Amino acid sequence: MSVKTRFAPSPTGYLHVGGARTALFSWLYAKKNNGTFVLRIEDTDLERSTQASVDAILEGMAWLDLDYDEGPFYQTHRFDRYKEIIQQLLDQGDAYYCYCSKEELDSLREQQMADKEKPRYNGKCREHSEDKAELNRVIRFRNPEEGEVVIDDLVKGKIVVANKELDDLIIARTDGTPTYNLTVVVDDMDMGITHVVRGDDHVNNTPRQINILKALGAELPHYAHLPMILGSDGARLSKRHGAVSVMQYRDEGYLPEALLNYLVRLGWSHGDQEIFSRAEMIELFELSQVNVSASAFNTEKLLWLNHQYIMNSEPELVAKHLEWHMQQRGIDVATQGPALVELVKAQRERCKTLVEMADASLYFYQDFTEYDEKAAKKNFKSDTVEALQALLNAFNALTEWQGEVLHEAVLQTAEDLELKLGKVAQPLRVAVCGTAMSPSIDVTLSLLGREKTLKRLERAINHIKEKNS
Ligand code: GLU
C-alpha cells in the first residue's frame, strides 16, 4: 500500500516551529516513499479556530514550500460524515448516550481524587440505551473493558496500554458536535492515512483512537510520535524563548531552506552531517532514526546555518527572498538600483540574515539622509575635499564604468596625491555609502553606478566645504 501521511493543524494560532517540524517530517516521509502528503485543517473547535490562523498556516506552508498533494481539507465541511459515523457506532452498540450532569461528573471526580484514584468516567450510563433527546446528553464511545492496546510506535517503540486504564470517551458534545478524537479517527480512516506523524502530546489519545478505528473495522495506521522541542533552558519552547512563529523567521531574515535544514536536525541526525539539501533530506530521512528524547532549540546554530545558506545557495534564490525584504523597506529593486543577484554576491559573506543584508544595502537603491556620524568625523577632514574632487574628475573622465577600471582610477588618484590608498578609498566610501562599511570599493562603485556615485561625491564635497566654512 502506498504511503499517505498528513499534517493536521488546528487553526488556533500561527504556524509555529514545532508544527512546522511535524509537517516537515510527515512531508519527508511521504516524499521518500513516493507517497501522498495531505493537509487537513482541524477547525471543529469553532470558538478557537479563526480564518486568520488558517491563512497563517497556509502562508507558512507555502513559504517553507511544503507542498501537499491533497487538501487542504476542512473538518467543518465534514460534519455530516461525522454524524453518520456516530450514528453507526450507536447502532452497533459501540457508543451510548450519557445523561450524567456536570455536577454529577464533578462530584465523581472529587470523590476519585479524594480516594487517590485516577479521575475517570464510571460508566454509569453504559447500560441505558434509550435516546431521550429532550434531555441534555453527550455520546460516549464504549471502550473495551478487557485486553490492551499495543502501539508499535515508529519513534518511541512499543507502547502497551490496558483497556481498563481508558474510560469511555465523549465523541459528541451536548450540541451534537463531534470531538477531536472522533473527527481525527474518521478522517484518518476516510483519507486512507497509513502513517500518523504527530507531536507526542497526542500519544495519550492514540489508544483511544485505535479502539474507535477497530470498532469501525478500519485498517490501523502506523504511528510516529515526535518528541517535543525545548527552549535553551530546558522548558517547552514558547514565545519567551524568542521567535516561535515560522513567519517571524521570515521577517527576521531567515531563508526557508535554512529553517527547514535546522528543523530536520531537531531530533533527527545522519552521522555528523549538518547541511542537507531538500533532495538529501528526502533521501536520507528515516522515522526510525528520530530521537526519542526532546531536543533543544538553538538560535545560534540556526543563525549559523542561515549564513551558510546565504553564502552557498544560488544567488538567484537568495535574491528572490531578499526582494521581499527590500519591498518591505519601500524599495522597488527593478528600477532603483543594481540587480539583486549582484548585490547578493557582494554582500553574502558579511550578512548572516537577509534583514542585515537589506539594511546594509539601502544606499544602493536610495539616497541616505545623513552620514554615519563616526565615519564622517573620521574620514571627512578639510583636506578630504581635494581627494574627493580628484576622484570626481577621474571618474568623470572614464568612458567605462566597471570594477577594474574604477579600481585603477582610485589607485591612480591616491598615487597622484601621494596619499595612502585608505586615505582616498575610505572618504570615498563614506561619501557614496554614508557609512564606512561596504563591499570592496570597486564592487561598491560598480553596483552603485555612475550617476549615483558622481552625485554623491558632489554632495559630500559640498557637505565638507559647508561644515568647514
Ligand atoms: N489537530 C491536532 C493539533 O493541532 C493534531 C491532530 C493529529 O495530528 O492527530 O494538535
Coordinates of C-alpha atoms and ligand atoms in Angstrom, one line a residue:
M1 CA 0.0 0.0 0.0
S2 CA 1.4 3.4 -0.9
V3 CA 2.3 5.7 2.0
K4 CA 0.0 8.5 2.9
T5 CA 0.8 11.0 5.6
R6 CA -1.0 14.1 6.8
F7 CA -0.3 17.3 8.7
A8 CA -3.4 18.2 10.7
P9 CA -3.0 21.6 12.5
S10 CA -5.8 23.2 14.5
P11 CA -6.1 26.8 13.3
T12 CA -5.9 28.5 16.6
G13 CA -2.7 30.5 16.1
Y14 CA 0.2 30.9 13.7
L15 CA 2.3 28.0 12.3
H16 CA 4.9 27.5 15.0
V17 CA 8.3 25.8 14.6
G18 CA 7.1 22.7 16.4
G19 CA 4.2 22.3 14.0
A20 CA 6.5 23.0 11.1
R21 CA 8.8 20.3 12.1
T22 CA 5.9 17.9 12.4
A23 CA 4.8 18.9 8.9
L24 CA 8.3 18.5 7.6
F25 CA 8.8 15.0 9.0
S26 CA 5.4 14.0 7.7
W27 CA 6.1 15.5 4.3
L28 CA 9.6 13.9 4.1
Y29 CA 8.3 10.5 4.9
A30 CA 5.7 10.8 2.1
K31 CA 8.2 12.1 -0.4
K32 CA 10.7 9.5 0.5
N33 CA 8.2 6.7 -0.2
N34 CA 6.7 8.3 -3.3
G35 CA 3.6 8.7 -1.2
T36 CA 1.0 11.3 -0.7
F37 CA 1.0 14.2 1.8
V38 CA -2.3 15.6 2.9
L39 CA -3.0 18.9 4.6
R40 CA -6.0 18.8 6.9
I41 CA -7.3 21.8 8.9
E42 CA -8.8 20.7 12.2
D43 CA -11.2 23.5 12.7
T44 CA -14.0 21.9 14.6
D45 CA -13.3 24.0 17.7
L46 CA -15.5 26.9 16.4
E47 CA -14.6 29.1 19.3
R48 CA -10.8 28.9 18.9
S49 CA -10.4 28.5 15.2
T50 CA -10.1 31.6 13.0
Q51 CA -9.7 32.3 9.3
A52 CA -6.6 34.4 10.1
S53 CA -5.0 31.3 11.6
V54 CA -5.9 29.2 8.6
D55 CA -4.3 31.8 6.4
A56 CA -1.2 31.9 8.6
I57 CA -0.8 28.2 8.4
L58 CA -1.2 28.1 4.6
E59 CA 1.2 31.1 4.3
G60 CA 3.8 29.2 6.5
M61 CA 3.5 26.0 4.5
A62 CA 3.8 28.0 1.2
W63 CA 6.9 29.9 2.5
L64 CA 8.5 26.6 3.6
D65 CA 7.5 25.2 0.3
L66 CA 6.0 22.1 1.9
D67 CA 3.6 21.3 -0.9
Y68 CA 0.7 19.0 -0.2
D69 CA -0.8 16.5 -2.7
E70 CA -4.3 16.6 -1.3
G71 CA -6.2 19.3 0.7
P72 CA -6.4 21.5 2.4
F73 CA -9.4 19.6 3.8
Y74 CA -11.5 21.3 6.4
Q75 CA -13.1 19.3 9.2
T76 CA -16.0 21.8 9.4
H77 CA -17.0 20.7 5.9
R78 CA -17.4 17.1 7.1
F79 CA -19.9 17.3 9.9
D80 CA -22.4 15.2 8.1
R81 CA -19.9 12.4 7.8
Y82 CA -19.0 12.5 11.5
K83 CA -22.7 12.4 12.3
E84 CA -23.1 9.3 10.1
I85 CA -20.2 7.6 11.9
I86 CA -21.5 8.5 15.4
Q87 CA -24.9 7.0 14.4
Q88 CA -23.1 3.9 13.1
L89 CA -21.3 3.5 16.4
L90 CA -24.6 3.9 18.3
D91 CA -26.3 1.4 16.1
Q92 CA -23.5 -1.1 16.6
G93 CA -23.7 -0.6 20.3
D94 CA -20.2 0.8 20.4
A95 CA -21.5 4.2 21.6
Y96 CA -24.2 5.3 24.0
Y97 CA -26.0 8.3 25.3
C98 CA -24.8 9.6 28.6
Y99 CA -27.1 11.8 30.7
C100 CA -24.8 12.5 33.6
S101 CA -24.9 16.1 34.6
K102 CA -21.8 18.3 35.0
E103 CA -22.5 18.3 38.8
E104 CA -22.6 14.6 38.9
L105 CA -19.4 14.3 37.0
D106 CA -17.7 16.9 39.1
S107 CA -18.6 15.1 42.3
L108 CA -17.4 11.8 40.8
R109 CA -14.1 13.4 40.0
E110 CA -13.8 14.9 43.5
Q111 CA -14.5 11.5 45.1
Q112 CA -12.0 9.8 42.9
M113 CA -9.4 12.4 43.8
A114 CA -10.1 12.0 47.5
D115 CA -9.7 8.3 47.1
K116 CA -6.4 8.8 45.3
E117 CA -7.8 7.2 42.1
K118 CA -7.3 8.4 38.6
P119 CA -10.3 10.6 37.6
R120 CA -12.3 8.7 35.0
Y121 CA -15.9 8.2 33.9
N122 CA -17.5 5.4 35.9
G123 CA -19.7 4.1 33.0
K124 CA -22.9 4.9 34.8
C125 CA -24.9 5.3 31.5
R126 CA -23.4 2.3 29.7
E127 CA -26.5 0.2 30.2
H128 CA -29.2 2.8 29.3
S129 CA -29.6 2.6 25.6
E130 CA -32.7 4.8 25.2
D131 CA -32.4 8.1 23.4
K132 CA -34.1 10.8 25.4
A133 CA -33.5 13.6 23.0
E134 CA -35.3 16.1 25.2
L135 CA -32.6 15.8 27.9
N136 CA -29.1 17.1 27.8
R137 CA -26.8 14.3 26.8
V138 CA -23.5 13.5 25.2
I139 CA -22.5 10.4 23.3
R140 CA -19.7 8.3 24.6
F141 CA -17.6 5.6 22.9
R142 CA -17.9 2.2 24.7
N143 CA -14.3 1.4 25.2
P144 CA -13.5 -2.3 25.6
E145 CA -13.1 -3.2 29.2
E146 CA -10.8 -6.1 28.7
G147 CA -7.5 -6.5 26.9
E148 CA -4.9 -4.0 25.9
V149 CA -3.9 -1.7 23.1
V150 CA -0.4 -2.2 21.6
I151 CA 1.2 0.6 19.7
D152 CA 4.3 -0.1 17.7
D153 CA 5.4 3.5 17.6
L154 CA 7.9 4.1 14.9
V155 CA 9.8 6.6 17.2
K156 CA 9.0 5.5 20.7
G157 CA 8.9 1.8 20.2
K158 CA 6.3 -0.4 21.8
I159 CA 3.6 1.2 24.0
V160 CA 1.1 -1.0 25.8
V161 CA -2.0 0.4 27.4
A162 CA -4.5 -1.7 29.3
N163 CA -8.1 -1.0 28.3
K164 CA -9.1 -0.7 31.9
E165 CA -7.0 2.4 32.1
L166 CA -9.2 4.1 29.5
D167 CA -12.6 5.4 30.2
D168 CA -15.5 6.0 27.8
L169 CA -14.6 9.0 25.8
I170 CA -17.1 11.6 24.7
I171 CA -17.4 11.6 21.0
A172 CA -20.3 14.0 20.6
R173 CA -21.0 17.0 22.8
T174 CA -24.4 18.0 24.1
D175 CA -25.0 20.2 20.9
G176 CA -24.2 17.1 18.8
T177 CA -20.8 18.4 17.5
P178 CA -18.1 15.7 17.3
T179 CA -15.0 15.9 19.5
Y180 CA -11.4 15.8 18.4
N181 CA -10.7 12.1 18.8
L182 CA -13.7 11.1 16.7
T183 CA -13.0 13.5 13.9
V184 CA -9.3 12.5 13.7
V185 CA -10.3 8.9 13.5
V186 CA -12.9 9.3 10.8
D187 CA -10.6 11.4 8.7
D188 CA -7.6 9.2 9.1
M189 CA -9.8 6.3 8.1
D190 CA -11.6 8.0 5.2
M191 CA -8.4 9.6 3.8
G192 CA -6.5 6.3 3.9
I193 CA -3.7 7.7 6.1
T194 CA -1.1 5.0 6.5
H195 CA 1.3 6.9 8.8
V196 CA 0.2 9.3 11.5
V197 CA 3.2 11.5 12.3
R198 CA 2.5 14.0 15.1
G199 CA 3.7 15.5 18.3
D200 CA 3.9 13.3 21.3
D201 CA 1.4 15.4 23.2
H202 CA -1.1 13.2 21.3
V203 CA 0.4 9.9 22.5
N204 CA -2.3 9.5 25.2
N205 CA -5.1 9.8 22.6
T206 CA -3.7 7.1 20.4
P207 CA -5.0 4.0 22.2
R208 CA -8.5 5.6 22.3
Q209 CA -8.3 6.4 18.6
I210 CA -7.1 2.8 17.9
N211 CA -10.1 1.4 19.7
I212 CA -12.5 3.6 17.7
L213 CA -10.8 2.6 14.5
K214 CA -11.1 -1.1 15.5
A215 CA -14.8 -0.6 16.2
L216 CA -15.2 0.8 12.7
G217 CA -13.4 -2.1 11.2
A218 CA -10.7 0.3 9.8
E219 CA -7.2 -0.6 9.0
L220 CA -4.9 0.8 11.6
P221 CA -2.3 3.4 10.5
H222 CA 1.3 3.3 11.8
Y223 CA 2.1 5.9 14.4
A224 CA 5.2 8.1 14.9
H225 CA 5.1 10.4 17.9
L226 CA 7.7 13.1 17.7
P227 CA 9.3 14.4 20.9
M228 CA 8.8 18.0 21.8
I229 CA 11.0 20.9 21.2
L230 CA 12.5 22.6 24.3
G231 CA 13.9 26.1 24.7
S232 CA 17.5 26.7 25.7
D233 CA 16.6 26.4 29.4
G234 CA 15.0 23.0 29.1
A235 CA 11.4 24.2 29.3
R236 CA 8.9 23.6 26.5
L237 CA 9.7 26.0 23.6
S238 CA 7.5 29.1 23.9
K239 CA 7.4 32.7 22.9
R240 CA 9.6 33.7 25.8
H241 CA 12.5 31.9 24.1
G242 CA 12.2 34.2 21.1
A243 CA 10.5 33.7 17.8
V244 CA 8.4 30.6 17.6
S245 CA 6.3 31.5 14.6
V246 CA 7.6 30.4 11.2
M247 CA 6.7 33.6 9.6
Q248 CA 8.6 35.6 12.2
Y249 CA 11.7 33.8 11.0
R250 CA 11.0 35.1 7.5
D251 CA 10.6 38.6 9.0
E252 CA 13.9 38.2 10.8
G253 CA 15.7 37.4 7.6
Y254 CA 16.0 33.6 7.5
L255 CA 15.8 31.6 4.4
P256 CA 13.2 28.9 4.4
E257 CA 15.8 26.3 3.3
A258 CA 17.9 27.2 6.4
L259 CA 14.9 26.9 8.8
L260 CA 13.9 23.5 7.2
N261 CA 17.5 22.3 7.5
Y262 CA 17.6 23.4 11.1
L263 CA 14.2 21.7 11.8
V264 CA 15.2 18.4 10.2
R265 CA 18.2 18.2 12.6
L266 CA 16.0 18.8 15.6
G267 CA 15.5 15.3 16.7
W268 CA 17.0 13.6 13.7
S269 CA 20.6 13.1 12.5
H270 CA 22.6 11.4 9.9
G271 CA 26.1 10.9 11.2
D272 CA 27.5 14.3 11.9
Q273 CA 26.3 15.9 8.7
E274 CA 24.8 19.4 9.3
I275 CA 23.8 20.6 5.9
F276 CA 21.1 18.8 3.9
S277 CA 19.6 19.9 0.7
R278 CA 15.9 19.0 0.2
A279 CA 16.9 16.1 -2.0
E280 CA 19.3 14.8 0.6
M281 CA 16.7 15.1 3.4
I282 CA 14.2 13.1 1.3
E283 CA 16.8 10.5 0.5
L284 CA 18.3 10.1 4.0
F285 CA 15.3 10.7 6.3
E286 CA 14.1 7.8 8.4
L287 CA 11.4 8.0 11.0
S288 CA 13.1 5.1 12.9
Q289 CA 16.1 7.4 13.4
V290 CA 14.2 10.2 15.1
N291 CA 15.4 10.7 18.7
V292 CA 13.2 9.5 21.5
S293 CA 14.2 12.4 23.8
A294 CA 13.2 16.0 23.4
S295 CA 15.6 18.4 21.5
A296 CA 16.5 21.9 22.4
F297 CA 16.1 24.8 20.0
N298 CA 19.4 26.6 19.5
T299 CA 19.1 30.0 17.9
E300 CA 22.8 30.4 17.4
K301 CA 23.0 27.3 15.3
L302 CA 20.1 28.4 13.2
L303 CA 21.8 31.7 12.6
W304 CA 25.0 29.8 11.6
L305 CA 23.0 27.7 9.2
N306 CA 21.3 30.7 7.7
H307 CA 24.6 32.3 6.9
Q308 CA 25.8 29.0 5.3
Y309 CA 22.7 29.1 3.1
I310 CA 23.1 32.7 2.3
M311 CA 26.7 32.2 1.2
N312 CA 26.3 28.9 -0.6
S313 CA 22.9 28.9 -2.2
E314 CA 22.3 30.0 -5.8
P315 CA 22.4 33.8 -5.6
E316 CA 19.1 33.9 -7.5
L317 CA 17.4 32.0 -4.7
V318 CA 18.7 34.4 -2.1
A319 CA 17.8 37.3 -4.3
K320 CA 14.2 36.1 -4.5
H321 CA 13.8 36.2 -0.8
L322 CA 15.8 39.4 -0.4
E323 CA 13.5 41.1 -2.8
W324 CA 10.7 40.7 -0.2
H325 CA 12.8 42.4 2.4
M326 CA 13.6 45.3 0.1
Q327 CA 9.9 45.7 -0.8
Q328 CA 9.2 45.9 3.0
R329 CA 11.6 48.8 3.0
G330 CA 9.7 50.6 0.2
I331 CA 12.3 49.8 -2.4
D332 CA 11.5 48.8 -6.0
V333 CA 14.6 46.9 -6.9
A334 CA 13.7 46.7 -10.5
T335 CA 14.0 50.5 -11.0
Q336 CA 16.0 51.9 -8.2
G337 CA 19.4 50.2 -8.2
P338 CA 21.6 47.2 -9.1
A339 CA 20.4 43.7 -9.9
L340 CA 19.7 41.9 -6.6
V341 CA 21.7 38.9 -7.7
E342 CA 24.9 41.0 -8.0
L343 CA 24.1 42.6 -4.6
V344 CA 23.8 39.2 -3.0
K345 CA 27.2 38.2 -4.4
A346 CA 28.7 41.3 -3.0
Q347 CA 27.1 41.1 0.5
R348 CA 26.7 37.5 1.3
E349 CA 29.9 36.9 3.2
R350 CA 29.2 39.7 5.7
C351 CA 25.5 39.2 6.3
K352 CA 24.1 36.4 8.4
T353 CA 20.4 37.3 7.8
L354 CA 18.5 38.9 4.9
V355 CA 17.5 41.7 7.3
E356 CA 21.1 42.5 7.8
M357 CA 21.7 42.4 4.1
A358 CA 18.7 44.6 3.3
D359 CA 19.6 47.1 5.9
A360 CA 23.2 47.2 4.8
S361 CA 22.3 47.7 1.2
L362 CA 19.7 50.5 1.2
Y363 CA 22.2 53.1 -0.1
F364 CA 22.5 51.2 -3.4
Y365 CA 18.8 52.0 -4.0
Q366 CA 18.0 55.3 -2.3
D367 CA 19.9 58.3 -1.1
F368 CA 20.7 58.3 2.5
T369 CA 19.7 61.3 4.6
E370 CA 22.7 61.5 6.8
Y371 CA 26.3 60.3 7.0
D372 CA 27.2 58.0 9.8
E373 CA 28.4 60.3 12.4
K374 CA 31.6 58.4 13.5
A375 CA 32.5 57.6 9.9
A376 CA 32.1 61.2 8.8
K377 CA 34.1 62.6 11.7
K378 CA 37.0 60.2 11.0
N379 CA 37.1 60.5 7.2
F380 CA 35.8 63.9 6.3
K381 CA 38.5 66.4 7.0
S382 CA 39.0 69.7 5.3
D383 CA 41.8 68.3 3.1
T384 CA 39.5 65.4 2.0
V385 CA 37.8 67.8 -0.4
E386 CA 40.9 67.7 -2.6
A387 CA 40.9 63.9 -2.8
L388 CA 37.2 63.7 -3.5
Q389 CA 37.4 66.4 -6.1
A390 CA 40.3 64.5 -7.8
L391 CA 38.2 61.3 -7.7
L392 CA 35.3 63.2 -9.2
N393 CA 37.4 64.4 -12.1
A394 CA 38.9 60.9 -12.6
F395 CA 35.5 59.2 -12.7
N396 CA 34.1 61.9 -15.0
A397 CA 36.8 61.1 -17.5
L398 CA 36.0 57.4 -17.5
T399 CA 34.4 56.0 -20.6
E400 CA 33.7 52.7 -19.0
W401 CA 32.1 52.1 -15.5
Q402 CA 33.5 48.8 -14.5
G403 CA 35.3 47.3 -11.5
E404 CA 38.8 47.1 -12.7
V405 CA 38.8 50.5 -14.4
L406 CA 37.3 52.0 -11.2
H407 CA 39.9 50.3 -9.0
E408 CA 42.6 51.7 -11.3
A409 CA 41.2 55.2 -11.1
V410 CA 41.1 55.2 -7.3
L411 CA 44.7 53.8 -7.1
Q412 CA 45.9 56.4 -9.6
T413 CA 44.3 59.2 -7.7
A414 CA 45.9 58.1 -4.5
E415 CA 49.3 58.0 -6.2
D416 CA 48.9 61.4 -7.8
L417 CA 48.0 62.9 -4.5
E418 CA 50.8 61.0 -2.8
L419 CA 48.3 59.5 -0.3
K420 CA 47.9 56.0 1.1
L421 CA 45.1 54.2 -0.7
G422 CA 43.0 54.2 2.5
K423 CA 43.1 58.0 2.7
V424 CA 41.3 58.1 -0.6
A425 CA 39.2 55.0 -0.6
Q426 CA 37.7 55.4 2.9
P427 CA 36.4 59.0 2.4
L428 CA 35.1 57.9 -1.0
R429 CA 33.2 55.0 0.7
V430 CA 31.6 57.3 3.3
A431 CA 30.8 59.8 0.5
V432 CA 28.9 57.3 -1.6
C433 CA 27.5 54.9 1.0
G434 CA 27.1 57.2 4.1
T435 CA 28.9 54.6 6.2
A436 CA 32.4 53.2 6.4
M437 CA 31.1 49.6 5.8
S438 CA 30.6 48.4 2.3
P439 CA 31.9 45.7 -0.1
S440 CA 35.2 46.4 -1.7
I441 CA 35.3 49.9 -3.3
D442 CA 35.4 48.7 -6.9
V443 CA 32.4 46.4 -6.3
T444 CA 30.6 49.2 -4.4
L445 CA 31.1 51.7 -7.2
S446 CA 30.1 49.4 -10.0
L447 CA 27.0 48.3 -8.2
L448 CA 26.1 51.9 -7.4
G449 CA 26.6 53.1 -10.9
R450 CA 28.0 56.2 -12.4
E451 CA 25.1 58.6 -11.8
K452 CA 24.7 57.9 -8.1
T453 CA 28.5 57.9 -7.5
L454 CA 29.1 61.3 -9.1
K455 CA 26.1 62.9 -7.5
R456 CA 27.1 61.7 -4.0
L457 CA 30.7 62.7 -4.5
E458 CA 29.5 66.2 -5.3
R459 CA 27.2 66.2 -2.3
A460 CA 30.0 65.1 0.0
I461 CA 32.3 67.8 -1.3
N462 CA 29.7 70.4 -0.6
H463 CA 28.9 68.9 2.8
I464 CA 32.6 69.1 3.9
K465 CA 33.0 72.6 2.5
E466 CA 29.9 73.8 4.3
K467 CA 30.9 72.2 7.5
N468 CA 34.4 73.9 7.4
S469 CA 33.2 77.3 6.2
Ligands
GLU1 N1 -5.1 19.0 15.3 C1 -4.2 18.4 16.2 C2 -3.2 19.5 16.7 O1 -3.1 20.5 16.1 C3 -3.3 17.3 15.6 C4 -4.0 16.1 15.5 C5 -3.2 15.0 15.0 O2 -2.2 15.2 14.4 O3 -3.7 13.9 15.1 O4 -2.6 19.3 17.8

